[in-house]
Short mmCIF file of C-alpha atoms and ligand atoms in Angstrom, two decimals:
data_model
loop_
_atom_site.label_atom_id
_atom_site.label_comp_id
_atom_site.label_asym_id
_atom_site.label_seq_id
_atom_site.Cartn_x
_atom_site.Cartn_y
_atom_site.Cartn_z
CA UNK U 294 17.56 18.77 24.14
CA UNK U 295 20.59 20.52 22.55
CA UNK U 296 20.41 21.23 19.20
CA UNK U 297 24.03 21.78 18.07
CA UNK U 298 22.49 22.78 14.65
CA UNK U 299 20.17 25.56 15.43
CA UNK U 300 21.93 28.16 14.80
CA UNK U 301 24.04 26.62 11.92
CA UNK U 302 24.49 28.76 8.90
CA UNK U 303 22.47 27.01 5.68
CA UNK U 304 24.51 25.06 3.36
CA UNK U 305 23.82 24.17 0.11
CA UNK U 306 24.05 20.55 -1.68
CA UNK U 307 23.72 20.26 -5.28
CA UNK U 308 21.20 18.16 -6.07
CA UNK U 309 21.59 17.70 -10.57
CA UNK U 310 22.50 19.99 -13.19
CA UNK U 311 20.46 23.49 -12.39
CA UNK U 312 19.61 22.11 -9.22
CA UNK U 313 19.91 22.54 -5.26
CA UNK U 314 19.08 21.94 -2.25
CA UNK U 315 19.62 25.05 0.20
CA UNK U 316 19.48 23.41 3.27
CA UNK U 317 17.74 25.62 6.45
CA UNK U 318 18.04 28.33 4.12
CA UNK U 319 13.59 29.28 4.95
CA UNK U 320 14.10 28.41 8.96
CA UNK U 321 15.10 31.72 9.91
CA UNK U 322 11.76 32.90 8.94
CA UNK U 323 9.79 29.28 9.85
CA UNK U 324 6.89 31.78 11.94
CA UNK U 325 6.56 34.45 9.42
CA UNK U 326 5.62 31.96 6.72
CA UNK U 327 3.38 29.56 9.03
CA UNK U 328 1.53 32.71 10.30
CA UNK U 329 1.14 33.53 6.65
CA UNK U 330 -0.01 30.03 5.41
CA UNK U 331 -2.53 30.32 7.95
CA UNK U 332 -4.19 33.81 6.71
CA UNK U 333 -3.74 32.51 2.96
CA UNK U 334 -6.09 29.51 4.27
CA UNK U 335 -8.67 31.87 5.92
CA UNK U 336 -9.25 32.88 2.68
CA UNK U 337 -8.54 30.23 0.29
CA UNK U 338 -8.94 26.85 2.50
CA UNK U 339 -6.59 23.59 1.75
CA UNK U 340 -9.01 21.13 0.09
CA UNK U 341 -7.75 17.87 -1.28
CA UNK U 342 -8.21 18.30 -5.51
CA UNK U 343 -9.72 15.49 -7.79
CA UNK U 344 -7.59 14.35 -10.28
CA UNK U 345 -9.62 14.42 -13.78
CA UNK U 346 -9.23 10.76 -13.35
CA UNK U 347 -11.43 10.67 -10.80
CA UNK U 348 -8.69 10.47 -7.99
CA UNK U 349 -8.58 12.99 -4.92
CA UNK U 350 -5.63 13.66 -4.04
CA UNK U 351 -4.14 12.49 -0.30
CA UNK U 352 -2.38 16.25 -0.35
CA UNK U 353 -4.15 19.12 0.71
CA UNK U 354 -3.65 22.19 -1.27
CA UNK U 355 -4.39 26.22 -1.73
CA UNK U 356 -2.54 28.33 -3.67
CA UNK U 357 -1.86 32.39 -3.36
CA UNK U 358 -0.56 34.50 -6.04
CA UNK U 359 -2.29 36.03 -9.17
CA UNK U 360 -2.68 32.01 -10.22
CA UNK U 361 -3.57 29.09 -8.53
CA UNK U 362 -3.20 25.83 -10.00
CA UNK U 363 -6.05 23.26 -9.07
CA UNK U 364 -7.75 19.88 -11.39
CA UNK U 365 -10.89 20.23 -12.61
CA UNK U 366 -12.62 17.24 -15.00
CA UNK U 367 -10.83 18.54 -18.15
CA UNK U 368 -7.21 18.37 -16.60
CA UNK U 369 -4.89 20.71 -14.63
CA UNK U 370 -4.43 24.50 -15.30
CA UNK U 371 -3.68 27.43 -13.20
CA UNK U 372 -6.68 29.93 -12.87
CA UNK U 373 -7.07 33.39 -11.40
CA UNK U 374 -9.46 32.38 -9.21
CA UNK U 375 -10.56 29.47 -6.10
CA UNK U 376 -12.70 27.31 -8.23
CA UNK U 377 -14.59 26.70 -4.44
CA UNK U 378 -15.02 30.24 -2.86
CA UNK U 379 -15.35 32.08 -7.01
CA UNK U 380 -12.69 34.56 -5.50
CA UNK U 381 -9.04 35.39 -6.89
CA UNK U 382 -6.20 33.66 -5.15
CA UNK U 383 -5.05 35.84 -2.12
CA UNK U 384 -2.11 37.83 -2.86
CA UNK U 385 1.64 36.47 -2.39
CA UNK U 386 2.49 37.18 1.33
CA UNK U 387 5.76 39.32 1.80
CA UNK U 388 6.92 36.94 3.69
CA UNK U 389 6.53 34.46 1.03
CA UNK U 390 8.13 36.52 -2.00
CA UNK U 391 11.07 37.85 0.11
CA UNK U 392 12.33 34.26 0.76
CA UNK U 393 11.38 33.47 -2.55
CA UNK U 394 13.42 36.17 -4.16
CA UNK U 395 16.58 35.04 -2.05
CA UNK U 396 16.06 31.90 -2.33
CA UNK U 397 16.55 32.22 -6.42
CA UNK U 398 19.52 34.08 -6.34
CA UNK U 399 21.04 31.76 -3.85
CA UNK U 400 20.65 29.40 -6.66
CA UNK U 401 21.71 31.32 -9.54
CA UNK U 402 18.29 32.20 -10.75
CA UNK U 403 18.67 36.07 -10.42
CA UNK U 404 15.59 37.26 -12.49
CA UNK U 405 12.89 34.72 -11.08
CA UNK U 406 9.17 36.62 -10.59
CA UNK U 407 6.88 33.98 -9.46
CA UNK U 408 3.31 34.64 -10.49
CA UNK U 409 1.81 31.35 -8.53
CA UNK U 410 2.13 29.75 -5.08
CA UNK U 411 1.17 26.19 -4.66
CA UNK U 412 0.61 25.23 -0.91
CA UNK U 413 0.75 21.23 -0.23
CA UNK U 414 -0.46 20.37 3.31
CA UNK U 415 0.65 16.64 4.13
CA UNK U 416 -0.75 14.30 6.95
CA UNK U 417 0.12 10.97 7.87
CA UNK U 418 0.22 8.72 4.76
CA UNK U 419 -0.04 11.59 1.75
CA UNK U 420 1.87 11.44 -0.66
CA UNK U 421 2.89 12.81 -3.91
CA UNK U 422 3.18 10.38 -6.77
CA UNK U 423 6.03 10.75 -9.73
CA UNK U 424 5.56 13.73 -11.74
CA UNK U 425 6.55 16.51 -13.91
CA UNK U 426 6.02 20.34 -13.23
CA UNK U 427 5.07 21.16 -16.63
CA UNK U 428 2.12 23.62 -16.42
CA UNK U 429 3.60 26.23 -16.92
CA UNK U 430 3.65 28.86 -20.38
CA UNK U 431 7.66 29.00 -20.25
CA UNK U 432 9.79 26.76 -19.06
CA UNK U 433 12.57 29.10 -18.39
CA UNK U 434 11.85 29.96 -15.58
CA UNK U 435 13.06 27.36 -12.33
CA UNK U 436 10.67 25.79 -9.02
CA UNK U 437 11.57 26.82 -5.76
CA UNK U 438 10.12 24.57 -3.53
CA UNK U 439 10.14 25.34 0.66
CA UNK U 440 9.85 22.39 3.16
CA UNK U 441 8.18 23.27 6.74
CA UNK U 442 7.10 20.87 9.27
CA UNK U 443 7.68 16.96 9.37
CA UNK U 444 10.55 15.76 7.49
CA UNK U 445 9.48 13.98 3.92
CA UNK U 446 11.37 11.79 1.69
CA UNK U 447 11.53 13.84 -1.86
CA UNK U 448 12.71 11.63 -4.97
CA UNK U 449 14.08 13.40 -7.87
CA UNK U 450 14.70 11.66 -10.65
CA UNK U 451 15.53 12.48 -14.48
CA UNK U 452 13.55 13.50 -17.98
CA UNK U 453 12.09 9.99 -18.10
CA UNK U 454 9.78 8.08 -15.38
CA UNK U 455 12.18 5.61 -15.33
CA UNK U 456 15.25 7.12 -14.70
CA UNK U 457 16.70 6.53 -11.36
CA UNK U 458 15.63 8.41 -8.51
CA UNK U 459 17.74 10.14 -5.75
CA UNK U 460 16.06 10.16 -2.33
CA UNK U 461 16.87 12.85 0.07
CA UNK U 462 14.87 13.92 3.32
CA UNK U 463 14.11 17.39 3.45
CA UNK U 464 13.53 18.68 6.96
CA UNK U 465 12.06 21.56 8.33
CA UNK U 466 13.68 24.80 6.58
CA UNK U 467 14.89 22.92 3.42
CA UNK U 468 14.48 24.97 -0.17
CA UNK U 469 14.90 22.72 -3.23
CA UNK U 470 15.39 24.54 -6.42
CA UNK U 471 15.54 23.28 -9.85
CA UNK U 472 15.64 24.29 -13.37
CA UNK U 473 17.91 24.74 -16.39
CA UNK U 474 18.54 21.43 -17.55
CA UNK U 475 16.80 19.99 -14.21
CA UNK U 476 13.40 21.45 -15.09
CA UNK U 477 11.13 18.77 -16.01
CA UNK U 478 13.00 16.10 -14.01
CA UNK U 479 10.34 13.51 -12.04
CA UNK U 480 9.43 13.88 -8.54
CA UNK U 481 7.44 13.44 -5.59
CA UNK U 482 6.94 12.59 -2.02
CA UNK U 483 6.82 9.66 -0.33
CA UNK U 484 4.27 8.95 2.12
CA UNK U 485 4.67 11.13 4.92
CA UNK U 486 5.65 9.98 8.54
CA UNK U 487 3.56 9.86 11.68
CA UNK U 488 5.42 12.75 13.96
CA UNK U 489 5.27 15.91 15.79
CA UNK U 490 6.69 19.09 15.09
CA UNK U 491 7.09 22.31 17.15
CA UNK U 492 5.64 24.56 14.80
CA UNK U 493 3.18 22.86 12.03
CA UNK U 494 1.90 19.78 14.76
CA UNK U 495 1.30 16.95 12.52
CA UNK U 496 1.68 18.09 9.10
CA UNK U 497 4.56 18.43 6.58
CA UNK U 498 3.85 22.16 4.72
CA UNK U 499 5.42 22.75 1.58
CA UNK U 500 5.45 26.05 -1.04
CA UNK U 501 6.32 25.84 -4.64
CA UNK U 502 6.46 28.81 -6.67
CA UNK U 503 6.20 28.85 -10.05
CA UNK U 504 6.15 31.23 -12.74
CA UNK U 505 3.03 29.82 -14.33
CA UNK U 506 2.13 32.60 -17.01
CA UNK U 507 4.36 33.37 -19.92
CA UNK U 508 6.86 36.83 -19.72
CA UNK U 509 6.98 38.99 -22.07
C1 SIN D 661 5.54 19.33 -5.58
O1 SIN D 661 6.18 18.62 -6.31
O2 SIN D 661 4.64 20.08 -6.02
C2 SIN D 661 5.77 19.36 -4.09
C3 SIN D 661 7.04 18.76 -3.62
C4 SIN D 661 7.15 18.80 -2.12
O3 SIN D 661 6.13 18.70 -1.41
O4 SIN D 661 8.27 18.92 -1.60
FE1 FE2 D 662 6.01 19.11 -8.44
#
């Protein structure tokens, strides 16, 4: 099939106040960063967390950076090391920080230095419920957030749980980043989609980097 869009420049859509969605702005390097999810998960494999509510999680994750952030029965927190293999985190992938880096500027977030990589693996039916990314030592610092694989409905909302939420589908290549005044708005995933994709088969792949630790 044609695909009029291939080799279509990104464009970006703002999304709320410190906020945006650079759309296609990762798919230029779509095989660096799968090939680089895939050594991260030699070492580190996706493993779907427990909530300290008992809940596991329908989300696979690993993490790569100098934190990680996983559950454990007190609550969430970002640790050095893979609570299952007692081994730091594998280091941030060039790959990874190099989009990363552009990715932040294209936003207006020159000075971003993410210390923490969250990987979320979705099959058919996970999900991410409502939340907050509020983890992290200083709030400053913005989320940039890269979509790979089967499309996923992302809802972003406001400061409350209640607000009203904006639903956009972010397809393969998408970066969301928010922050400023945008970030502790709610979000999540909805269920994912039974599909195919060229490059990640039957699973949605997403990064978020954080800066999880507080500058100096
Ligand atoms: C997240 O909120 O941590 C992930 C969002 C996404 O998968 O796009
Ligand atoms: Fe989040």
């Amino acid at each position: 099939m044609l695909d009029l869009f291939a080799d279509a420049e990104p464009w970006e859509e703002p999304l709320a106040p410190g906020a945006v969605i650079l759309r296609r702005f990762a798919l230029a390097s779509d095989s660096a960063l799968m090939a680089a999810i895939a050594d991260v998960a030699t070492h580190a494999p996706f493993r779907q967390m427990v909530t300290p509510g008992g809940y596991t999680m329908s989300v696979a994750m690993t993490n790569c950076g100098p934190l990680g952030w996983t559950t454990d029965q007190r609550g969430y927190l970002y640790s050095p090391n893979d609570p299952l293999t007692g081994h730091r985190w594998p280091p941030l992938p060039v790959a990874f920080t190099t989009l990363c880096h552009r990715a932040a500027i294209a936003a207006g977030y020159a000075d971003f230095q993410p210390d923490a990589c969250l990987i979320n693996r979705y099959g058919v039916g996970a999900k991410l419920s409502l939340h907050q990314d509020k983890d992290e030592a200083d709030l400053r610092a913005p989320i940039v957030s890269v979509s790979l694989g089967l499309p996923a409905v992302f809802q972003f909302g406001g400061m409350k749980r209640n607000d009203p939420l904006q639903r956009l589908l972010l397809e393969h290549g998408d970066v969301v980043v928010w922050g400023g005044a945008s970030r502790l708005f709610y979000h999540g995933i909805q269920p994912l989609k039974p599909g195919e994709h060229p490059l990640t088969g039957e699973y949605r792949y997403n990064l978020t980097f954080r800066q999880a630790a507080k500058s100096e």
